[in-house]
Amino acid sequence: VLLPLLVLVLLVWVQPSLEESAAEKFERQHMDSSPFSSNSTYCNLMMKRRNMTRGRCKPKNTFIHESLEDVKAICSEKNITCKNGQPNCHQSNSTMNITDCRQTGGSKYPNCAYKTSQKQKYIIVACEGTPSVP
């Protein structure tokens, strides 16, 4: 009788450490400090590798090809209003190298397919916490 209770207590105690923080999720979903890849299958590979095609196809995603420090520094820029109306967004003061991934019209889970577009754009990130991070 005590063993199942001990296992349950251990599971409850270990569970929170298995969940990623918002900052860890941002890194997993958006950061790729390697240079642009001219490979047209970049998005197909990265979306799968970064677990964004599990259970469904994430319709769109942006990978940022800059250092994490440079992206974190955006949080010290002037606040702007986010698309969802929240006031915690910040825009980069210079363009950044990004790859936009958009799900192609005909693709459906589990065969998620993406169009890869490389761009240089100002980016907007939502920042939270202390210190404030994307």
Coordinates of N, CA and C in Angstrom, one line a residue:
V1 N 0.8 -1.2 0.0 CA 0.0 0.0 0.0 C 0.9 1.3 0.0
L2 N 2.0 1.2 0.7 CA 2.9 2.4 0.7 C 3.6 2.6 -0.6
L3 N 4.0 1.6 -1.3 CA 4.7 1.7 -2.5 C 4.0 2.5 -3.6
P4 N 2.7 2.2 -3.9 CA 2.0 3.0 -4.9 C 1.9 4.5 -4.4
L5 N 1.7 4.7 -3.1 CA 1.6 6.1 -2.6 C 3.0 6.8 -2.8
L6 N 4.1 6.1 -2.6 CA 5.4 6.7 -2.7 C 5.7 7.0 -4.2
V7 N 5.3 6.1 -5.1 CA 5.4 6.3 -6.6 C 4.6 7.6 -7.0
L8 N 3.4 7.7 -6.5 CA 2.5 8.8 -6.8 C 3.2 10.1 -6.3
V9 N 3.7 10.1 -5.1 CA 4.4 11.3 -4.5 C 5.6 11.7 -5.4
L10 N 6.4 10.7 -5.8 CA 7.5 10.9 -6.6 C 7.1 11.5 -7.9
L11 N 6.1 11.0 -8.6 CA 5.6 11.5 -9.8 C 5.2 13.0 -9.7
V12 N 4.5 13.3 -8.7 CA 4.0 14.7 -8.5 C 5.2 15.6 -8.2
W13 N 6.2 15.1 -7.5 CA 7.4 15.9 -7.2 C 8.3 16.1 -8.4
V14 N 8.4 15.1 -9.3 CA 9.2 15.2 -10.5 C 8.6 15.9 -11.6
Q15 N 7.3 15.9 -11.7 CA 6.5 16.4 -12.9 C 6.9 17.8 -13.2
P16 N 6.8 18.8 -12.2 CA 7.1 20.2 -12.6 C 8.5 20.4 -13.3
S17 N 9.5 19.6 -12.9 CA 10.8 19.8 -13.5 C 10.8 19.3 -15.0
L18 N 9.8 18.5 -15.4 CA 9.8 18.0 -16.7 C 9.2 19.0 -17.7
E19 N 8.4 20.0 -17.2 CA 7.8 20.9 -18.0 C 8.8 22.1 -18.3
E20 N 8.8 22.5 -19.6 CA 9.7 23.6 -20.0 C 9.1 24.9 -19.6
S21 N 10.0 25.9 -19.3 CA 9.5 27.2 -18.9 C 9.2 27.9 -20.2
A22 N 8.5 29.1 -20.1 CA 8.2 29.9 -21.3 C 9.5 30.3 -22.1
A23 N 10.5 30.6 -21.3 CA 11.8 31.0 -22.0 C 12.4 29.8 -22.7
E24 N 12.3 28.6 -22.1 CA 12.9 27.4 -22.8 C 12.0 27.1 -24.0
K25 N 10.7 27.2 -23.9 CA 9.9 27.0 -25.1 C 10.2 28.0 -26.2
F26 N 10.4 29.2 -25.9 CA 10.8 30.2 -26.9 C 12.1 29.8 -27.6
E27 N 13.1 29.4 -26.8 CA 14.4 29.0 -27.4 C 14.2 27.8 -28.3
R28 N 13.4 26.8 -27.8 CA 13.2 25.6 -28.6 C 12.5 25.9 -29.9
Q29 N 11.4 26.8 -29.9 CA 10.6 27.0 -31.0 C 11.2 28.1 -32.0
H30 N 12.0 29.0 -31.5 CA 12.4 30.1 -32.3 C 13.9 30.4 -32.5
M31 N 14.7 29.8 -31.7 CA 16.2 30.2 -31.8 C 16.9 29.1 -32.6
D32 N 17.7 29.6 -33.6 CA 18.6 28.8 -34.3 C 19.8 29.7 -34.7
S33 N 20.8 29.8 -33.9 CA 21.9 30.7 -34.1 C 22.8 30.4 -35.3
S34 N 22.6 29.2 -35.9 CA 23.3 28.9 -37.1 C 22.9 29.8 -38.2
P35 N 23.8 30.0 -39.2 CA 23.5 30.9 -40.3 C 22.3 30.4 -41.1
F36 N 21.7 31.3 -42.0 CA 20.7 30.9 -42.9 C 21.0 29.6 -43.6
S37 N 20.0 28.8 -43.8 CA 20.2 27.6 -44.6 C 19.5 27.8 -45.9
S38 N 20.2 27.6 -47.0 CA 19.5 27.8 -48.3 C 18.7 26.6 -48.7
N39 N 18.7 25.6 -47.8 CA 18.0 24.3 -48.1 C 16.5 24.5 -48.0
S40 N 15.8 24.1 -49.0 CA 14.3 24.3 -49.1 C 13.6 23.4 -48.1
T41 N 14.3 22.4 -47.6 CA 13.6 21.5 -46.6 C 13.9 21.9 -45.2
Y42 N 14.6 23.1 -45.0 CA 15.0 23.5 -43.6 C 13.8 23.5 -42.7
C43 N 12.7 24.1 -43.1 CA 11.5 24.2 -42.2 C 10.9 22.8 -41.9
N44 N 10.8 21.9 -42.9 CA 10.3 20.6 -42.7 C 11.2 19.9 -41.6
L45 N 12.5 20.0 -41.7 CA 13.4 19.3 -40.8 C 13.3 20.0 -39.4
M46 N 13.4 21.3 -39.3 CA 13.4 22.0 -38.0 C 12.1 21.9 -37.3
M47 N 11.0 22.0 -38.0 CA 9.7 21.9 -37.3 C 9.6 20.5 -36.7
K48 N 10.0 19.5 -37.3 CA 10.0 18.1 -36.8 C 11.0 18.0 -35.6
R49 N 12.2 18.4 -35.9 CA 13.2 18.3 -34.9 C 12.9 19.0 -33.6
R50 N 12.2 20.2 -33.7 CA 11.9 21.0 -32.5 C 10.5 20.7 -31.9
N51 N 9.9 19.5 -32.3 CA 8.7 19.0 -31.8 C 7.5 19.9 -32.0
M52 N 7.4 20.5 -33.2 CA 6.2 21.3 -33.5 C 5.3 20.6 -34.5
T53 N 5.5 19.3 -34.7 CA 4.6 18.6 -35.6 C 4.1 17.3 -34.8
R54 N 4.0 17.4 -33.5 CA 3.5 16.3 -32.7 C 2.0 16.5 -32.4
G55 N 1.2 15.6 -32.9 CA -0.2 15.7 -32.7 C -0.9 16.6 -33.6
R56 N -0.2 17.6 -34.2 CA -0.8 18.5 -35.2 C 0.3 19.2 -35.9
C57 N 0.0 19.9 -37.0 CA 1.0 20.7 -37.7 C 0.9 22.1 -37.2
K58 N 2.0 22.7 -36.6 CA 1.9 24.1 -36.2 C 1.9 24.9 -37.5
P59 N 0.9 25.8 -37.7 CA 0.7 26.4 -39.0 C 1.8 27.3 -39.5
K60 N 2.4 28.0 -38.5 CA 3.5 28.9 -38.9 C 4.5 29.1 -37.8
N61 N 5.7 29.4 -38.1 CA 6.8 29.6 -37.1 C 7.9 30.4 -37.7
T62 N 8.6 31.1 -36.8 CA 9.8 31.9 -37.2 C 11.0 31.5 -36.4
F63 N 12.1 31.2 -37.2 CA 13.3 30.9 -36.5 C 14.2 32.1 -36.7
I64 N 14.9 32.5 -35.6 CA 15.8 33.6 -35.5 C 17.2 33.2 -35.6
H65 N 18.0 33.7 -36.6 CA 19.4 33.2 -36.7 C 20.3 34.3 -36.2
E66 N 20.2 34.5 -34.9 CA 21.0 35.5 -34.2 C 21.3 34.9 -32.8
S67 N 22.2 35.5 -32.1 CA 22.6 35.0 -30.8 C 21.4 35.2 -29.8
L68 N 21.3 34.3 -28.8 CA 20.3 34.5 -27.8 C 20.4 35.8 -27.1
E69 N 21.7 36.2 -26.8 CA 21.9 37.4 -26.1 C 21.4 38.6 -26.9
D70 N 21.6 38.6 -28.2 CA 21.0 39.7 -29.1 C 19.5 39.7 -29.0
V71 N 18.9 38.6 -29.0 CA 17.4 38.5 -28.9 C 16.9 39.0 -27.6
K72 N 17.6 38.5 -26.5 CA 17.2 38.9 -25.1 C 17.3 40.4 -25.0
A73 N 18.3 41.0 -25.7 CA 18.5 42.5 -25.6 C 17.3 43.3 -26.1
I74 N 16.5 42.7 -27.0 CA 15.3 43.4 -27.5 C 14.4 43.7 -26.3
C75 N 14.4 42.9 -25.3 CA 13.5 43.2 -24.1 C 13.8 44.5 -23.4
S76 N 15.0 45.1 -23.7 CA 15.3 46.4 -23.1 C 14.9 47.5 -24.0
E77 N 14.4 47.2 -25.2 CA 13.9 48.3 -26.1 C 12.5 48.8 -25.6
K78 N 12.1 49.9 -26.2 CA 10.8 50.5 -25.8 C 9.6 49.5 -26.0
N79 N 8.7 49.5 -25.0 CA 7.5 48.6 -25.1 C 6.6 49.1 -26.2
I80 N 6.0 48.1 -26.9 CA 4.9 48.4 -27.8 C 3.8 47.4 -27.5
T81 N 2.6 47.7 -28.1 CA 1.5 46.8 -27.8 C 1.6 45.6 -28.7
C82 N 1.4 44.4 -28.1 CA 1.4 43.1 -28.8 C 0.1 43.0 -29.6
K83 N 0.1 42.0 -30.6 CA -1.1 41.8 -31.4 C -2.3 41.4 -30.5
N84 N -2.0 40.8 -29.3 CA -3.1 40.3 -28.4 C -3.5 41.5 -27.5
G85 N -3.0 42.7 -27.7 CA -3.4 43.8 -26.8 C -2.5 44.0 -25.6
Q86 N -1.7 43.0 -25.3 CA -0.8 43.1 -24.1 C 0.3 44.2 -24.4
P87 N 0.8 44.8 -23.3 CA 1.8 45.9 -23.5 C 3.3 45.4 -23.4
N88 N 3.5 44.1 -23.4 CA 4.9 43.6 -23.1 C 5.7 43.2 -24.3
C89 N 5.4 43.8 -25.5 CA 6.1 43.5 -26.7 C 7.2 44.5 -26.9
H90 N 8.3 44.1 -27.6 CA 9.4 45.0 -27.9 C 9.9 44.7 -29.3
Q91 N 10.3 45.7 -30.1 CA 10.7 45.6 -31.4 C 12.2 45.8 -31.5
S92 N 12.9 44.9 -32.3 CA 14.4 45.1 -32.4 C 14.7 46.4 -33.1
N93 N 15.9 47.0 -32.7 CA 16.2 48.3 -33.3 C 17.1 48.1 -34.6
S94 N 17.3 46.8 -35.0 CA 17.9 46.6 -36.3 C 17.3 45.3 -36.9
T95 N 17.5 45.1 -38.2 CA 17.0 43.9 -38.8 C 17.7 42.7 -38.3
M96 N 17.1 41.6 -38.3 CA 17.7 40.3 -37.9 C 17.4 39.3 -39.0
N97 N 18.3 38.3 -39.1 CA 18.1 37.2 -40.0 C 17.1 36.2 -39.5
I98 N 16.1 35.9 -40.2 CA 15.0 35.0 -39.8 C 14.7 34.0 -40.9
T99 N 14.1 32.9 -40.6 CA 13.5 32.0 -41.5 C 12.0 31.9 -41.1
D100 N 11.1 32.2 -42.0 CA 9.7 32.0 -41.8 C 9.3 30.6 -42.4
C101 N 8.5 29.9 -41.6 CA 8.0 28.6 -42.0 C 6.5 28.7 -42.0
R102 N 5.9 28.4 -43.1 CA 4.5 28.4 -43.3 C 4.0 27.0 -43.8
Q103 N 3.0 26.5 -43.2 CA 2.5 25.2 -43.6 C 1.9 25.3 -45.0
T104 N 2.2 24.4 -45.9 CA 1.7 24.4 -47.3 C 0.3 24.0 -47.3
G105 N -0.5 24.6 -48.2 CA -1.9 24.4 -48.2 C -2.4 22.9 -48.2
G106 N -1.7 22.0 -48.9 CA -2.2 20.7 -49.0 C -1.7 19.7 -47.9
S107 N -0.8 20.2 -47.1 CA -0.2 19.3 -46.1 C -1.1 19.1 -44.9
K108 N -1.2 17.9 -44.4 CA -2.0 17.6 -43.2 C -1.2 16.7 -42.3
Y109 N -1.5 16.8 -41.0 CA -0.9 15.9 -40.0 C -1.2 14.4 -40.4
P110 N -0.3 13.5 -40.3 CA 1.1 13.6 -39.8 C 2.1 14.0 -40.8
N111 N 1.7 14.3 -42.0 CA 2.7 14.7 -43.1 C 2.8 16.2 -43.2
C112 N 3.2 16.8 -42.2 CA 3.3 18.3 -42.2 C 4.4 18.7 -43.2
A113 N 4.1 19.7 -44.0 CA 5.0 20.2 -45.0 C 5.0 21.8 -44.9
Y114 N 6.2 22.4 -45.1 CA 6.4 23.8 -44.9 C 7.1 24.5 -46.0
K115 N 6.7 25.7 -46.3 CA 7.4 26.6 -47.2 C 8.5 27.3 -46.4
T116 N 9.7 27.4 -46.9 CA 10.8 28.1 -46.2 C 11.1 29.4 -46.9
S117 N 11.1 30.5 -46.1 CA 11.4 31.8 -46.6 C 12.4 32.5 -45.7
Q118 N 13.5 32.9 -46.3 CA 14.6 33.6 -45.5 C 14.4 35.1 -45.7
K119 N 14.5 35.8 -44.6 CA 14.3 37.2 -44.6 C 15.2 38.0 -43.6
Q120 N 15.3 39.3 -43.9 CA 16.0 40.1 -42.9 C 14.9 41.1 -42.5
K121 N 14.5 41.1 -41.2 CA 13.4 41.9 -40.8 C 13.6 42.4 -39.3
Y122 N 12.9 43.5 -39.0 CA 12.8 43.8 -37.6 C 11.9 42.8 -36.9
I123 N 12.2 42.3 -35.7 CA 11.3 41.3 -35.1 C 10.7 41.9 -33.8
I124 N 9.6 41.4 -33.5 CA 8.9 41.8 -32.2 C 8.8 40.5 -31.3
V125 N 9.2 40.7 -30.1 CA 9.1 39.6 -29.1 C 8.3 40.1 -27.9
A126 N 7.6 39.2 -27.3 CA 6.9 39.4 -26.0 C 7.9 39.0 -24.9
C127 N 8.1 39.9 -24.0 CA 9.0 39.6 -22.9 C 8.3 39.6 -21.5
E128 N 8.8 38.7 -20.7 CA 8.2 38.6 -19.3 C 9.2 38.1 -18.3
G129 N 8.9 38.3 -17.1 CA 9.8 37.8 -16.0 C 10.8 38.9 -15.6
T130 N 11.6 38.5 -14.6 CA 12.6 39.4 -14.1 C 13.9 38.5 -13.9
P131 N 14.9 38.8 -14.7 CA 15.0 39.8 -15.8 C 14.0 39.4 -16.9
S132 N 13.6 40.4 -17.6 CA 12.6 40.2 -18.7 C 13.3 39.5 -19.9
V133 N 12.7 38.4 -20.3 CA 13.2 37.6 -21.4 C 12.1 37.2 -22.3
P134 N 12.5 36.9 -23.6 CA 11.4 36.5 -24.6 C 10.8 35.2 -24.2

